[in-house]
Every structure is written in structure tokens, then in C-alpha cells.
Short mmCIF file of C-alpha atoms in Angstrom, two decimals:
data_model
loop_
_atom_site.label_atom_id
_atom_site.label_comp_id
_atom_site.label_asym_id
_atom_site.label_seq_id
_atom_site.Cartn_x
_atom_site.Cartn_y
_atom_site.Cartn_z
CA UNK A 1 25.17 8.53 24.14
CA UNK A 2 25.89 6.55 21.20
CA UNK A 3 22.23 5.17 22.07
CA UNK A 4 21.33 8.57 22.18
CA UNK A 5 22.40 9.43 18.86
CA UNK A 6 20.66 6.71 18.10
CA UNK A 7 17.39 7.50 19.10
CA UNK A 8 18.10 11.41 17.84
CA UNK A 9 18.31 10.00 14.74
CA UNK A 10 15.20 7.97 14.31
CA UNK A 11 13.18 11.15 15.30
CA UNK A 12 14.51 12.71 12.29
CA UNK A 13 12.13 12.91 9.25
CA UNK A 14 12.76 10.95 5.64
CA UNK A 15 13.96 13.53 4.20
CA UNK A 16 16.39 14.54 6.48
CA UNK A 17 17.68 11.55 7.46
CA UNK A 18 18.66 10.95 3.04
CA UNK A 19 19.97 14.31 3.60
CA UNK A 20 22.41 13.06 5.69
CA UNK A 21 22.80 10.01 4.56
CA UNK A 22 23.57 11.15 1.74
CA UNK A 23 26.67 13.60 3.12
CA UNK A 24 28.29 10.86 4.98
CA UNK A 25 28.44 9.22 1.29
CA UNK A 26 29.61 12.57 -0.01
CA UNK A 27 32.32 12.59 2.75
CA UNK A 28 33.44 8.89 2.46
CA UNK A 29 33.53 9.78 -1.33
CA UNK A 30 35.45 13.50 -0.44
CA UNK A 31 37.68 11.15 1.55
CA UNK A 32 39.04 8.90 -1.27
CA UNK A 33 39.14 11.46 -3.36
CA UNK A 34 41.38 13.88 -1.26
CA UNK A 35 43.44 11.01 -0.24
CA UNK A 36 44.19 10.21 -3.73
CA UNK A 37 44.63 13.75 -5.02
CA UNK A 38 46.90 14.06 -2.27
CA UNK A 39 49.60 11.22 -2.53
CA UNK A 40 49.56 11.75 -5.99
CA UNK A 41 50.84 15.54 -5.52
CA UNK A 42 53.13 14.26 -3.58
CA UNK A 43 54.76 12.04 -5.58
CA UNK A 44 54.49 14.37 -8.23
CA UNK A 45 56.38 17.21 -6.88
CA UNK A 46 59.43 14.10 -5.07
CA UNK A 47 59.66 12.91 -8.72
CA UNK A 48 59.90 16.63 -9.94
CA UNK A 49 62.70 17.30 -6.68
CA UNK A 50 64.67 13.85 -7.57
CA UNK A 51 64.53 15.17 -10.95
CA UNK A 52 66.28 18.70 -9.95
CA UNK A 53 68.50 16.88 -8.35
CA UNK A 54 70.33 14.55 -10.63
CA UNK A 55 70.55 17.73 -12.64
CA UNK A 56 72.24 19.54 -9.59
CA UNK A 57 74.60 16.30 -8.93
CA UNK A 58 75.65 16.28 -12.51
CA UNK A 59 77.38 19.81 -12.04
CA UNK A 60 78.47 19.63 -8.68
CA UNK A 61 80.45 15.93 -9.73
CA UNK A 62 81.92 18.13 -12.11
CA UNK A 63 83.43 20.65 -9.70
CA UNK A 64 84.26 18.23 -6.95
CA UNK A 65 85.99 16.81 -10.18
CA UNK A 66 87.92 19.70 -10.34
CA UNK A 67 87.98 21.05 -6.98
CA UNK A 68 88.08 17.93 -4.30
CA UNK A 69 85.12 19.48 -3.26
CA UNK A 70 81.29 21.74 -3.92
CA UNK A 71 82.39 25.31 -3.80
CA UNK A 72 79.36 26.40 -4.25
CA UNK A 73 75.50 25.84 -3.64
CA UNK A 74 72.92 25.37 -6.38
CA UNK A 75 70.36 26.82 -3.77
CA UNK A 76 68.70 28.68 -1.07
CA UNK A 77 68.97 25.62 1.88
CA UNK A 78 70.26 22.57 0.16
CA UNK A 79 73.24 21.10 1.24
CA UNK A 80 75.76 19.38 -0.33
CA UNK A 81 79.03 16.81 0.43
CA UNK A 82 81.58 14.80 -0.94
CA UNK A 83 82.64 11.58 1.08
CA UNK A 84 85.18 9.23 0.96
CA UNK A 85 84.33 5.61 1.60
CA UNK A 86 86.26 3.00 2.26
CA UNK A 87 84.90 -0.24 3.33
CA UNK A 88 81.73 0.68 5.29
CA UNK A 89 82.64 4.45 6.38
CA UNK A 90 82.40 7.61 5.12
CA UNK A 91 85.22 10.20 5.52
CA UNK A 92 83.35 14.48 4.81
CA UNK A 93 85.83 16.11 2.64
CA UNK A 94 86.48 19.56 5.18
CA UNK A 95 84.89 22.59 3.75
CA UNK A 96 81.62 21.05 3.43
CA UNK A 97 78.47 23.09 2.82
CA UNK A 98 76.75 20.89 5.78
CA UNK A 99 74.71 21.72 8.69
CA UNK A 100 76.07 20.80 12.13
CA UNK A 101 74.04 17.65 12.16
CA UNK A 102 75.65 15.74 9.15
CA UNK A 103 74.79 11.67 10.51
CA UNK A 104 72.05 11.45 8.53
CA UNK A 105 74.32 12.52 4.99
CA UNK A 106 76.84 10.06 6.52
CA UNK A 107 74.15 7.73 6.85
CA UNK A 108 72.92 7.82 3.34
CA UNK A 109 76.57 7.60 2.23
CA UNK A 110 78.08 4.72 3.64
CA UNK A 111 74.02 3.12 3.08
CA UNK A 112 75.13 3.23 -0.63
CA UNK A 113 78.78 2.07 -0.11
CA UNK A 114 76.84 -0.91 1.06
CA UNK A 115 74.52 -1.28 -1.62
CA UNK A 116 76.87 -1.72 -3.96
CA UNK A 117 74.32 1.03 -6.29
CA UNK A 118 74.86 3.77 -8.28
CA UNK A 119 72.79 6.07 -6.65
CA UNK A 120 70.51 6.35 -3.53
CA UNK A 121 66.85 8.74 -2.25
CA UNK A 122 66.66 8.46 0.58
CA UNK A 123 64.36 10.84 2.88
CA UNK A 124 64.51 12.26 6.64
CA UNK A 125 64.40 14.42 9.30
CA UNK A 126 67.76 17.04 10.01
CA UNK A 127 67.76 18.12 13.47
CA UNK A 128 67.23 21.91 13.30
CA UNK A 129 66.51 22.00 9.88
CA UNK A 130 63.74 19.68 8.79
CA UNK A 131 62.64 17.94 6.41
CA UNK A 132 64.80 16.92 3.80
CA UNK A 133 65.38 14.21 1.15
CA UNK A 134 68.89 12.80 0.24
CA UNK A 135 70.02 11.51 -2.89
CA UNK A 136 73.88 10.27 -3.40
CA UNK A 137 75.86 8.86 -6.17
CA UNK A 138 79.28 7.86 -6.38
CA UNK A 139 81.28 9.45 -8.52
CA UNK A 140 83.85 8.16 -9.37
CA UNK A 141 85.24 5.16 -7.54
CA UNK A 142 85.37 5.61 -3.75
CA UNK A 143 83.92 8.99 -3.51
CA UNK A 144 80.59 9.35 -2.90
CA UNK A 145 78.45 13.00 -3.49
CA UNK A 146 75.35 13.09 -1.28
CA UNK A 147 72.84 16.37 -1.72
CA UNK A 148 70.26 18.03 -0.17
CA UNK A 149 67.27 18.93 -0.69
CA UNK A 150 64.57 21.03 2.20
CA UNK A 151 60.86 19.42 1.74
CA UNK A 152 59.45 23.09 2.90
CA UNK A 153 58.53 23.76 0.05
CA UNK A 154 57.03 20.02 -0.79
CA UNK A 155 55.16 20.32 2.25
CA UNK A 156 54.16 23.79 2.08
CA UNK A 157 52.35 22.80 -1.37
CA UNK A 158 50.92 19.19 0.09
CA UNK A 159 49.47 21.76 2.96
CA UNK A 160 47.84 23.77 1.39
CA UNK A 161 46.66 21.86 -1.24
CA UNK A 162 45.09 20.27 1.63
CA UNK A 163 43.82 23.54 3.26
CA UNK A 164 41.80 24.09 -0.06
CA UNK A 165 40.81 20.29 -0.43
CA UNK A 166 39.53 21.17 3.11
CA UNK A 167 37.03 23.80 2.35
CA UNK A 168 36.16 23.17 -0.53
CA UNK A 169 34.74 20.02 0.10
CA UNK A 170 33.26 21.14 3.21
CA UNK A 171 31.44 24.02 1.36
CA UNK A 172 30.21 21.19 -1.31
CA UNK A 173 29.25 19.09 1.61
CA UNK A 174 27.32 21.45 3.72
CA UNK A 175 25.86 23.07 -0.16
CA UNK A 176 24.73 18.68 -1.40
CA UNK A 177 23.27 18.69 2.37
CA UNK A 178 21.14 21.51 2.33
CA UNK A 179 20.11 21.34 -1.35
CA UNK A 180 19.81 17.85 -1.00
CA UNK A 181 17.68 18.48 1.97
CA UNK A 182 15.34 20.89 0.44
CA UNK A 183 15.21 18.96 -3.20
CA UNK A 184 14.37 15.28 -0.72
CA UNK A 185 11.99 17.46 0.91
CA UNK A 186 9.89 18.87 -1.65
CA UNK A 187 10.19 15.41 -3.49
CA UNK A 188 9.08 13.20 -0.39
CA UNK A 189 6.26 16.22 -0.46
CA UNK A 190 3.56 13.78 -1.63
CA UNK A 191 4.01 10.97 1.04
CA UNK A 192 3.99 14.06 3.82
CA UNK A 193 0.14 14.45 1.88
CA UNK A 194 -0.67 10.69 2.15
CA UNK A 195 -0.11 11.39 5.68
CA UNK A 196 -1.87 14.20 5.90
CA UNK A 197 -4.77 12.39 3.75
CA UNK A 198 -4.29 9.57 6.39
CA UNK A 199 -5.33 12.16 9.33
CA UNK A 200 -8.08 13.44 8.03
CA UNK A 201 -9.28 9.73 7.40
CA UNK A 202 -9.04 9.00 11.75
CA UNK A 203 -10.70 12.36 12.34
CA UNK A 204 -13.46 11.43 9.41
CA UNK A 205 -16.76 10.46 11.36
CA UNK A 206 -17.95 7.14 9.51
CA UNK A 207 -21.39 6.45 11.84
CA UNK A 208 -23.23 8.00 9.25
CA UNK A 209 -21.57 7.90 6.22
CA UNK A 210 -20.69 5.59 3.20
CA UNK A 211 -17.91 7.63 1.89
CA UNK A 212 -14.54 9.05 1.78
CA UNK A 213 -14.13 12.71 1.03
CA UNK A 214 -9.91 12.06 0.70
CA UNK A 215 -8.18 11.86 -1.92
CA UNK A 216 -4.27 11.70 -2.81
CA UNK A 217 -4.10 14.17 -4.96
CA UNK A 218 -1.30 14.07 -7.80
CA UNK A 219 2.11 16.41 -7.91
CA UNK A 220 4.88 16.39 -8.46
CA UNK A 221 7.23 13.15 -7.63
CA UNK A 222 8.68 10.84 -9.51
CA UNK A 223 7.30 6.99 -11.05
CA UNK A 224 7.77 4.90 -7.30
CA UNK A 225 5.65 8.20 -5.99
CA UNK A 226 2.96 7.74 -7.91
CA UNK A 227 2.85 4.18 -8.06
CA UNK A 228 2.79 4.68 -4.28
CA UNK A 229 -0.25 7.29 -5.08
CA UNK A 230 -1.82 5.12 -7.02
CA UNK A 231 -2.08 1.90 -4.71
CA UNK A 232 -3.10 4.65 -1.94
CA UNK A 233 -6.40 5.86 -3.85
CA UNK A 234 -6.76 1.83 -4.64
CA UNK A 235 -6.68 1.69 -0.71
CA UNK A 236 -8.89 4.44 -0.25
CA UNK A 237 -11.67 3.11 -3.12
CA UNK A 238 -11.77 -0.49 -1.55
CA UNK A 239 -12.29 0.74 1.80
CA UNK A 240 -14.66 3.54 -0.04
CA UNK A 241 -16.44 0.51 -1.60
CA UNK A 242 -15.97 -1.71 2.39
CA UNK A 243 -18.43 1.25 4.36
CA UNK A 244 -20.50 1.17 1.12
CA UNK A 245 -21.73 -2.59 1.77
CA UNK A 246 -20.93 -2.30 5.33
CA UNK A 247 -23.31 1.33 5.31
CA UNK A 248 -26.05 -0.13 3.16
CA UNK A 249 -26.28 -3.75 5.59
CA UNK A 250 -26.87 -1.38 8.67
CA UNK A 251 -28.90 0.75 7.10
CA UNK A 252 -31.24 -2.34 5.67
CA UNK A 253 -30.56 -3.73 8.88
CA UNK A 254 -32.12 -1.22 10.59
CA UNK A 255 -35.12 -1.07 8.65
CA UNK A 256 -35.39 -4.44 8.26
CA UNK A 257 -35.45 -4.64 12.52
CA UNK A 258 -37.74 -2.15 12.81
CA UNK A 259 -40.26 -3.53 10.16
CA UNK A 260 -40.09 -7.25 12.13
CA UNK A 261 -40.64 -4.86 15.07
CA UNK A 262 -43.79 -3.27 13.42
CA UNK A 263 -45.80 -6.71 11.52
CA UNK A 264 -44.40 -8.59 14.59
CA UNK A 265 -45.88 -5.99 17.30
CA UNK A 266 -49.44 -6.00 15.02
CA UNK A 267 -50.25 -9.65 15.58
CA UNK A 268 -48.90 -10.00 19.00
CA UNK A 269 -51.50 -7.15 19.98
CA UNK A 270 -54.16 -9.02 17.77
CA UNK A 271 -53.43 -12.13 19.32
CA UNK A 272 -53.56 -10.40 23.01
CA UNK A 273 -56.81 -8.98 22.41
CA UNK A 274 -58.21 -11.84 20.94
CA UNK A 275 -56.96 -13.58 24.61
CA UNK A 276 -58.61 -11.61 26.97
CA UNK A 277 -61.49 -11.48 24.45
CA UNK A 278 -61.69 -15.51 24.70
CA UNK A 279 -61.44 -14.53 28.25
CA UNK A 280 -63.79 -12.95 29.54
CA UNK A 281 -66.36 -15.04 26.98
CA UNK A 282 -65.34 -17.78 28.80
CA UNK A 283 -66.45 -16.32 32.14
CA UNK A 284 -69.89 -13.92 30.54
CA UNK A 285 -70.49 -15.46 27.22
CA UNK A 286 -69.08 -19.23 26.31
CA UNK A 287 -71.04 -20.00 23.02
CA UNK A 288 -68.71 -16.66 21.77
CA UNK A 289 -65.53 -18.92 22.66
CA UNK A 290 -64.91 -20.03 19.47
CA UNK A 291 -65.02 -17.55 17.85
CA UNK A 292 -62.40 -16.09 20.00
CA UNK A 293 -60.49 -18.94 19.67
CA UNK A 294 -60.47 -19.96 16.28
CA UNK A 295 -59.13 -15.75 15.40
CA UNK A 296 -56.24 -16.54 18.07
CA UNK A 297 -55.55 -19.81 16.30
CA UNK A 298 -55.69 -17.41 12.69
CA UNK A 299 -53.26 -14.23 14.15
CA UNK A 300 -51.03 -17.06 15.33
CA UNK A 301 -50.88 -19.29 12.08
CA UNK A 302 -50.14 -15.80 10.39
CA UNK A 303 -47.43 -14.40 12.84
CA UNK A 304 -45.63 -18.60 12.58
CA UNK A 305 -45.54 -17.98 8.58
CA UNK A 306 -44.19 -14.11 9.31
CA UNK A 307 -41.65 -15.77 11.23
CA UNK A 308 -41.28 -18.48 9.01
CA UNK A 309 -40.15 -15.70 6.47
CA UNK A 310 -38.29 -13.86 8.49
CA UNK A 311 -36.11 -17.29 9.28
CA UNK A 312 -35.49 -18.61 5.67
CA UNK A 313 -34.63 -15.16 4.94
CA UNK A 314 -32.02 -14.93 7.33
CA UNK A 315 -30.45 -18.01 6.24
CA UNK A 316 -30.59 -17.14 2.78
CA UNK A 317 -28.59 -13.85 3.48
CA UNK A 318 -26.25 -15.88 5.36
CA UNK A 319 -24.19 -18.24 2.99
CA UNK A 320 -23.63 -20.97 4.49
CA UNK A 321 -21.85 -23.45 3.22
CA UNK A 322 -24.68 -25.29 2.36
CA UNK A 323 -27.74 -23.24 1.11
CA UNK A 324 -30.99 -24.77 3.01
CA UNK A 325 -31.87 -26.37 -0.21
CA UNK A 326 -33.44 -30.26 -0.74
CA UNK A 327 -32.21 -30.49 -4.88
CA UNK A 328 -33.55 -33.31 -7.17
CA UNK A 329 -34.53 -33.89 -10.40
CA UNK A 330 -37.58 -32.58 -10.89
CA UNK A 331 -39.47 -31.30 -13.45
CA UNK A 332 -40.53 -27.16 -13.75
CA UNK A 333 -43.72 -27.76 -16.44
CA UNK A 334 -44.95 -29.81 -13.42
CA UNK A 335 -44.26 -27.61 -10.71
CA UNK A 336 -46.07 -25.37 -12.64
CA UNK A 337 -48.89 -27.21 -13.67
CA UNK A 338 -49.70 -27.71 -9.91
CA UNK A 339 -49.55 -23.99 -8.75
CA UNK A 340 -52.31 -23.30 -11.50
CA UNK A 341 -54.01 -25.70 -10.06
CA UNK A 342 -54.07 -24.43 -6.79
CA UNK A 343 -54.48 -21.07 -7.88
CA UNK A 344 -57.27 -21.37 -9.65
CA UNK A 345 -59.11 -22.99 -6.45
CA UNK A 346 -58.68 -20.26 -4.10
CA UNK A 347 -58.65 -17.85 -6.56
CA UNK A 348 -61.87 -18.15 -8.81
CA UNK A 349 -62.86 -14.61 -10.08
CA UNK A 350 -59.45 -14.80 -11.68
CA UNK A 351 -59.40 -16.55 -14.55
CA UNK A 352 -55.63 -18.77 -15.80
CA UNK A 353 -54.63 -19.86 -18.34
CA UNK A 354 -50.90 -22.07 -18.17
CA UNK A 355 -49.03 -22.21 -21.46
CA UNK A 356 -46.68 -24.92 -21.03
CA UNK A 357 -44.75 -27.39 -23.64
CA UNK A 358 -45.68 -30.84 -24.46
CA UNK A 359 -42.28 -32.27 -22.96
CA UNK A 360 -41.29 -32.16 -19.63
CA UNK A 361 -38.12 -29.47 -18.40
CA UNK A 362 -36.67 -31.31 -16.17
CA UNK A 363 -33.53 -29.81 -13.49
CA UNK A 364 -32.13 -30.15 -10.40
CA UNK A 365 -34.15 -28.29 -7.71
CA UNK A 366 -35.94 -27.54 -4.55
CA UNK A 367 -39.46 -28.22 -4.98
CA UNK A 368 -41.11 -27.05 -2.22
CA UNK A 369 -39.36 -23.38 -2.74
CA UNK A 370 -39.52 -23.10 -6.24
CA UNK A 371 -43.17 -24.31 -5.50
CA UNK A 372 -43.34 -21.62 -2.88
CA UNK A 373 -41.89 -19.23 -5.33
CA UNK A 374 -44.31 -20.01 -8.25
CA UNK A 375 -47.28 -19.30 -4.98
CA UNK A 376 -46.11 -15.89 -4.30
CA UNK A 377 -46.24 -14.52 -8.19
CA UNK A 378 -49.31 -16.16 -8.76
CA UNK A 379 -50.83 -14.97 -5.15
CA UNK A 380 -48.98 -11.66 -5.86
CA UNK A 381 -51.08 -10.95 -9.01
CA UNK A 382 -54.25 -11.77 -7.74
CA UNK A 383 -54.20 -9.93 -4.94
CA UNK A 384 -53.00 -6.65 -6.68
CA UNK A 385 -54.79 -6.37 -9.57
CA UNK A 386 -59.22 -6.61 -9.10
CA UNK A 387 -61.22 -9.21 -9.50
CA UNK A 388 -62.23 -11.01 -13.43
CA UNK A 389 -58.44 -9.82 -14.15
CA UNK A 390 -56.14 -12.26 -16.16
CA UNK A 391 -53.80 -14.20 -15.62
CA UNK A 392 -50.89 -16.44 -17.42
CA UNK A 393 -47.93 -18.34 -16.91
CA UNK A 394 -45.91 -19.30 -19.47
CA UNK A 395 -42.79 -21.81 -19.43
CA UNK A 396 -40.16 -22.35 -22.24
CA UNK A 397 -36.48 -22.75 -22.56
CA UNK A 398 -33.98 -20.51 -23.84
CA UNK A 399 -30.61 -20.29 -23.96
CA UNK A 400 -29.25 -23.27 -21.46
CA UNK A 401 -32.43 -21.73 -19.61
CA UNK A 402 -35.58 -22.43 -17.56
CA UNK A 403 -38.38 -19.82 -17.54
CA UNK A 404 -40.99 -19.68 -16.49
CA UNK A 405 -43.28 -15.75 -17.12
CA UNK A 406 -46.17 -14.42 -15.11
CA UNK A 407 -48.58 -11.92 -16.74
CA UNK A 408 -51.44 -10.25 -15.97
CA UNK A 409 -53.22 -7.57 -17.35
CA UNK A 410 -54.46 -5.23 -14.07
CA UNK A 411 -53.60 -1.79 -13.35
CA UNK A 412 -49.32 -2.05 -13.49
CA UNK A 413 -46.88 -0.69 -10.81
CA UNK A 414 -46.29 2.51 -10.68
CA UNK A 415 -42.68 3.18 -11.91
CA UNK A 416 -41.27 4.59 -8.79
CA UNK A 417 -41.89 1.66 -6.90
CA UNK A 418 -40.31 -0.61 -9.83
CA UNK A 419 -37.11 -0.76 -7.96
CA UNK A 420 -38.64 -1.91 -4.82
CA UNK A 421 -40.67 -4.48 -5.20
CA UNK A 422 -38.62 -6.96 -4.08
CA UNK A 423 -36.88 -5.41 -1.25
CA UNK A 424 -38.65 -6.27 2.36
CA UNK A 425 -41.29 -5.55 3.91
CA UNK A 426 -42.10 -3.16 0.69
CA UNK A 427 -45.44 -2.99 -0.21
CA UNK A 428 -46.98 -0.49 -3.04
CA UNK A 429 -50.00 0.02 -0.17
CA UNK A 430 -48.51 2.72 1.54
CA UNK A 431 -51.60 2.64 4.50
CA UNK A 432 -49.68 -1.25 5.19
CA UNK A 433 -53.84 -2.50 5.46
CA UNK A 434 -53.51 -6.07 4.93
CA UNK A 435 -57.10 -6.53 3.06
CA UNK A 436 -53.77 -5.62 0.26
CA UNK A 437 -51.19 -9.07 -0.06
CA UNK A 438 -49.93 -10.22 3.06
CA UNK A 439 -46.64 -9.01 5.17
CA UNK A 440 -44.38 -7.49 1.95
CA UNK A 441 -42.08 -10.59 1.95
CA UNK A 442 -43.66 -12.82 -0.57
CA UNK A 443 -41.07 -11.61 -3.84
CA UNK A 444 -38.06 -10.90 -1.41
CA UNK A 445 -38.28 -14.72 -0.01
CA UNK A 446 -39.59 -15.54 -3.67
CA UNK A 447 -35.90 -13.10 -5.32
CA UNK A 448 -33.36 -15.15 -2.44
CA UNK A 449 -34.82 -18.44 -2.83
CA UNK A 450 -34.05 -18.71 -7.38
CA UNK A 451 -30.64 -16.64 -6.14
CA UNK A 452 -30.01 -19.60 -4.10
CA UNK A 453 -31.02 -21.65 -7.14
CA UNK A 454 -28.72 -19.25 -9.84
CA UNK A 455 -31.44 -18.04 -11.18
CA UNK A 456 -33.33 -14.83 -11.46
CA UNK A 457 -36.66 -12.95 -11.47
CA UNK A 458 -37.42 -9.86 -12.60
CA UNK A 459 -39.89 -7.63 -13.25
CA UNK A 460 -41.49 -4.93 -16.33
CA UNK A 461 -44.75 -3.51 -16.14
CA UNK A 462 -46.77 -0.75 -17.38
CA UNK A 463 -50.70 -0.54 -17.93
CA UNK A 464 -53.20 -3.61 -18.58
CA UNK A 465 -48.97 -6.27 -18.52
CA UNK A 466 -47.53 -6.34 -15.94
CA UNK A 467 -44.49 -9.81 -16.37
CA UNK A 468 -42.13 -11.64 -13.66
CA UNK A 469 -40.04 -13.45 -15.04
CA UNK A 470 -38.60 -16.15 -13.15
CA UNK A 471 -34.68 -18.21 -14.70
CA UNK A 472 -33.53 -20.78 -13.95
CA UNK A 473 -29.90 -22.22 -15.53
CA UNK A 474 -31.09 -26.22 -16.60
CA UNK A 475 -27.55 -26.96 -15.41
CA UNK A 476 -26.80 -25.13 -12.21
CA UNK A 477 -22.82 -23.86 -11.05
CA UNK A 478 -20.99 -25.35 -8.68
#
């Protein structure tokens, strides 16, 4: 039974449980207040009765002195008896206005004699009469006056007081629970709204969405509820940002896989075609074998370069404990001169100028990877500009960082494409032909390598002036 009640209580809503808890607490308070009030009222009424009995006995003592007994009855239901006390025994004087059972009155008279006191009060129940308050006093040596006053009026008053308390406290308790529950439900409504919001989140499809369409609205509530709402919305913002990052990563992964599949399919098809041609030439035209074999090797080499770039990007994206870099002290200006010499040898149709200070620009870097970045930037300037376009490289130091700027005077990059030039597999040539560039990974690899060194690459472009600026801090942060 207790377990069933406990389970039922646990299934109640929070507002109802709080209201019931307030009701129980109020019931305890009401009981304590009622008990204290009843006790105080009873003591007060009994003190009044005691004072009244004292005044009555003053008159009765004079009557007993004059006539030997009390001849007049003071109030209806009261009894008076005069006892002659000798030793521990008390003898009732007759006639006396006493009940049929005088044992309690006699016992009080004898108790006064034994105690040697001047007065004594006692509450008892007289047979066939009810509860009485007894007062015994010695008004002459050896003579004791005992007065008995009924407690029926006091008891009726106490019963009425208890009835009023029970009715009043019950109504107050019911009102407190009912109205308290209503107030609590209104105060807890923001929590219900948050629960509704949470249920809305669970029913939302996050497959292709990067945003949470729900938030906990503002409403009435105390500071605690407002703090909870703020924390709840902050949590939703965090989840929202995480979902956006996850969705963006998934979309990038899909694009990456699609583009990688496209890029790898082309050289694989070429390898298959040249392999078939090589097989045919080996059987029918031996003089063509070397040409087909050379093309087969070229396609395999191009596919190897593509796979190396993909592997390098994957390692850079993996945020490994140790980045795939071999850092050492190197002169960036010397690396720029070496890249310029290689560019002049392979691109004689593009005049190149190099501007560098007289001294070296030394910093910790991976010389092989930075040389790869420089080659990519110079090659990018050559393949996207017509023959005869001037290309310039400038090396400088500014604000604690080494700066390399590669500029060309070509037609520039369209404004709509500038923010995508560092995306993987992005080409300004939408037809994906290879006469105007490679796989579209060069600038993406360059940006990832520079970021691995703690630096950055920025682009500014307009017709007649395109500049890629590489910045690497002289002291690499830990």
C-alpha cells in the first residue's frame, strides 16, 4: 500500500507535488497553532474559573461561619460541602448541597488536611455528573470548605473552538492547495514550455538541416526560471553551432568524395585506355609501344601526385598530435630564390622579378613544404595568365612575421570566385579541363600547409593586379 502511494506520488506533476508538500507543511503548522491556541484558551478559562471559585468561597465561608453549613447554592450545577477534619479523616456536615457520590469531594478535603496547605485545586470526574473543578480551603481550624464547579461550559467552549479551528484550517488548507497549485502551475509554465521545446527538438529531422528551429521563449518566471531559460537557450545555441559544423563537414566530405572520385576516375580511365593501346601496339605496331608506355607512366604519375595531395590534406585535417612537418631553421629568402630559379626554367614565357632584402629571413619551418607552397603559388600565377604576363615575388618582414607576396598583372580573378579559390577541387574553369590547371588542390594544399606553420594566405585581385600574400610568424606559437 505504501509503495503504491509512493509510486502514485512520483507520477504526479511537479506543481501538484509542490502544492501537496505545501499542504502537508501547512497542516503541521495549523495543528501546532491550533494545539497552542486550545491549550492557552483552556488555561485561561480555568484561571477565570479558579478566580470565580475564590470569590464564591469568600461568601460561602461567611455563610458557613454563621450557620455551620452553606445554605445557598451559588450557581446552577455547583456543589458546596463543609467538612470537619480530624487527622486524615473528613466528616461531611449535613445538610449540604452535594451530589450522590461525594467521594471526590471528601478526598480533596482529606488531601488538604494531609498537605497542610490553605487551599488546593483538583480536576476530577464525579459519577453521574461529569467533569468538575474542585477547590478546598480551610476557613476555620479543622473546618474545610469544598466547592465543585462544573467544567461543562469550558468543555463546550473548547469544543466550539476546536470545531472553528478545524473548519477554518481545513478551508484554508484546501484554498492553499488549490490556489497554490494554480500559482505553481503558472510559475512552472516556462518549464513546461522548455519541455515542449525539447520534444520539438527530438521530432526535428537533422539529416540535412544545420539549424535548430526552436528556442525557449521568454515569459513570466522568477530569476531562477530565467537563468534556466538562458542556460537552455545557450545549450541550444551550442548544439546549433555543433550541428552547423557537423553539417558543413558532411557536405564538405560529400563534395570531397565526389570530386576525388571524379579526379581519380579520369586518370584511371586514361591508364586503362593506354594499357589497351599498349597491348594492341605490342601485338600489331611495336613502334608505338614506347609512346603508349610513356603516356601510361605520365597518367600514373599524375594520379600519384593527386593521391599524395589528398593524403597530405587528410593528415593536415586530422589534427594529429604531431603535424606532418619537419621543422628546422631555414632562410625563407633563399627558398624564394630557389623557387624563382625553378619557375624561370620551366616558365620562360612569364618574366619573373624577385624583391628581397640584403639579409636572410630565418625562421623555423619545413623547407620542403614551404617550397611546395611557393611552387604552387608561382605555378598558379602562370597557368591562369597569358604568355608574357609579368610575375613578381616580394619577401619582407613586418610585425614579427615573414611576408611573401606573389603578384601578377593578369586578367584577375572574378569577384564571385575569389572566396572559393582555396576550396578543394575548385577551378575557375568550370569545364574541368586540364589545359588551364591541375586537379584544383594546389591552393587548398598551400593554405593547409601555411596554416600548419601558424600562418595564413590572403588574396586580393582586380583586373591587372592579383596578389597572394603568405604570412608566417617568425616565432611559431606552441
